[in-house]
PDB file of C-alpha atoms in Angstrom:
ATOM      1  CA  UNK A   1       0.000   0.000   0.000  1.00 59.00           C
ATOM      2  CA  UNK A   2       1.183   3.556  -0.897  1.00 63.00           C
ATOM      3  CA  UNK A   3       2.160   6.081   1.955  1.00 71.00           C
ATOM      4  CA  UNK A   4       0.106   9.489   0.935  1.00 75.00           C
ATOM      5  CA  UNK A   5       0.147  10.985   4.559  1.00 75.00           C
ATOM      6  CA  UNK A   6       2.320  14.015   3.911  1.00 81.00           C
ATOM      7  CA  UNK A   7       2.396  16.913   6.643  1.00 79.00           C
ATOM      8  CA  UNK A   8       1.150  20.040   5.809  1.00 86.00           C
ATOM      9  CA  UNK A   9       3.709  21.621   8.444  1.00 87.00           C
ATOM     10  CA  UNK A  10       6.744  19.900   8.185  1.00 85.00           C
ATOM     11  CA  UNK A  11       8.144  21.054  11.325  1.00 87.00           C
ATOM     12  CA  UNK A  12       4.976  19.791  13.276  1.00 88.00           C
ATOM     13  CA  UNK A  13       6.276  16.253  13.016  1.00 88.00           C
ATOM     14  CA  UNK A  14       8.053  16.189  16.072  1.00 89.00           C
ATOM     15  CA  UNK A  15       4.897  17.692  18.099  1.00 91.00           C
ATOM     16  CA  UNK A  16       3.113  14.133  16.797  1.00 90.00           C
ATOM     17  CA  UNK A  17       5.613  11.921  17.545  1.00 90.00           C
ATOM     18  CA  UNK A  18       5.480  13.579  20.815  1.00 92.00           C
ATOM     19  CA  UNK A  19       2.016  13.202  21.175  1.00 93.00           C
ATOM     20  CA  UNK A  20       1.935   9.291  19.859  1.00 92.00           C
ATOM     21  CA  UNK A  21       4.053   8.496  22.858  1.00 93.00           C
ATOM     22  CA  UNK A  22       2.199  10.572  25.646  1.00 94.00           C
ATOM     23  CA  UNK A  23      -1.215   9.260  24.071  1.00 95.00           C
ATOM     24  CA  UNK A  24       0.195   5.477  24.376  1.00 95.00           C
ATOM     25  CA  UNK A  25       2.088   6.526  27.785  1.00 94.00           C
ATOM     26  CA  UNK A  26      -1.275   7.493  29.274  1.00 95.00           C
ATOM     27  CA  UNK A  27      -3.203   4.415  28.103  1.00 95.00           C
ATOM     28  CA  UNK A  28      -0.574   2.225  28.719  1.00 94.00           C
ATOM     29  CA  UNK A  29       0.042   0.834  25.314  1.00 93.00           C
ATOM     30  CA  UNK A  30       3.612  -0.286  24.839  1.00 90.00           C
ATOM     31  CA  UNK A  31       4.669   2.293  22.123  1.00 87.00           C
ATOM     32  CA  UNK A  32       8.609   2.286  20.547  1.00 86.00           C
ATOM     33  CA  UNK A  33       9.140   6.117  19.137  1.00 79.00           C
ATOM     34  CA  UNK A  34      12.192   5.047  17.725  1.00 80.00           C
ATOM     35  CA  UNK A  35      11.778   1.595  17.000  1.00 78.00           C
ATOM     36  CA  UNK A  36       9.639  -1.344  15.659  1.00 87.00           C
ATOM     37  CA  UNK A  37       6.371  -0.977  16.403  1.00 87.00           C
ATOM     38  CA  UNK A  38       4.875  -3.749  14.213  1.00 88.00           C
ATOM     39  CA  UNK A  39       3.699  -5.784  17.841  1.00 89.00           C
ATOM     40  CA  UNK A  40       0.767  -3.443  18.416  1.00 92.00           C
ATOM     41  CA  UNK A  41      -2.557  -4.978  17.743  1.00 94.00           C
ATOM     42  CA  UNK A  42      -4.698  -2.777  15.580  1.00 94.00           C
ATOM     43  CA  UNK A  43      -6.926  -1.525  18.607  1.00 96.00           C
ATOM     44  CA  UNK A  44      -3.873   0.248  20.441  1.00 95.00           C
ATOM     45  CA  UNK A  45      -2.919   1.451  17.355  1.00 93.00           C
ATOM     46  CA  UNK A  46      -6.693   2.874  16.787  1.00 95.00           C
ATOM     47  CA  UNK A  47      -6.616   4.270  20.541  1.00 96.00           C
ATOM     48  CA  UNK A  48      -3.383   6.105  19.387  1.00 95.00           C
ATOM     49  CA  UNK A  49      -4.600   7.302  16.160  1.00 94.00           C
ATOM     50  CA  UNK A  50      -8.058   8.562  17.386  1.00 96.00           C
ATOM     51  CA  UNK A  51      -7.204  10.046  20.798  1.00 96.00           C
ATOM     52  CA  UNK A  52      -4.725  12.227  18.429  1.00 95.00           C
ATOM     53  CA  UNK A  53      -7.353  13.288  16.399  1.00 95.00           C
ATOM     54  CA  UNK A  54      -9.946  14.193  19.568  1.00 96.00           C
ATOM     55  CA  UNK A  55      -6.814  16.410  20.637  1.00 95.00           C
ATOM     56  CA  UNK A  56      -6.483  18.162  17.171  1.00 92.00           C
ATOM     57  CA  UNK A  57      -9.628  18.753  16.953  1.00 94.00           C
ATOM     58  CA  UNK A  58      -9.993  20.531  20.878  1.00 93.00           C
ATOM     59  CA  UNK A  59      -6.757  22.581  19.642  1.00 91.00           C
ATOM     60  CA  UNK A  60      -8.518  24.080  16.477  1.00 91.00           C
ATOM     61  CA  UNK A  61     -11.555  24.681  18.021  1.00 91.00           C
ATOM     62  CA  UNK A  62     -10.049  25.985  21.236  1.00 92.00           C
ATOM     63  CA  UNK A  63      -8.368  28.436  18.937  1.00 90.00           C
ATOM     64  CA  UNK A  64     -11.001  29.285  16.534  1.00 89.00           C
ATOM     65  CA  UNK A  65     -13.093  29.859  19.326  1.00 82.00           C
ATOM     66  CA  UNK A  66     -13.269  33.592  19.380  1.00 64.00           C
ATOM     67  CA  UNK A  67     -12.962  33.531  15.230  1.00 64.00           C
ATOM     68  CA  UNK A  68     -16.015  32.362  14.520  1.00 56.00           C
TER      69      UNK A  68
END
């Protein structure tokens, strides 16, 4: 399968891999940052993915709060 996902911000890529490893840190899902993480079992890795997303999503709308 092909790898699309390309950053918009370049430079934000160490804030995710940041906030992979405090999101699996805090659910205590054994999470490599700079390894093989090929042991997860889809559900961790869905915990991971989505609990990112829920805090993207609280960021933008915590600052386009007053925008709008």
């Amino acid at each position: 399968m092909a790898r699309n996902n390309q950053l918009v911000v370049p430079q934000a890529k160490a804030a995710l891999d940041r906030m992979k490893v405090e999101i699996a840190q805090e659910h205590g899902i054994a999470f490599s940052p700079d390894g093989y993480n090929g042991n997860l079992i889809t559900r961790d890795a869905g915990t991971i993915g989505g609990n990112i997303t829920r805090k993207l999503v609280q960021m933008a709308e915590q600052t386009l709060g007053g925008r709008i």
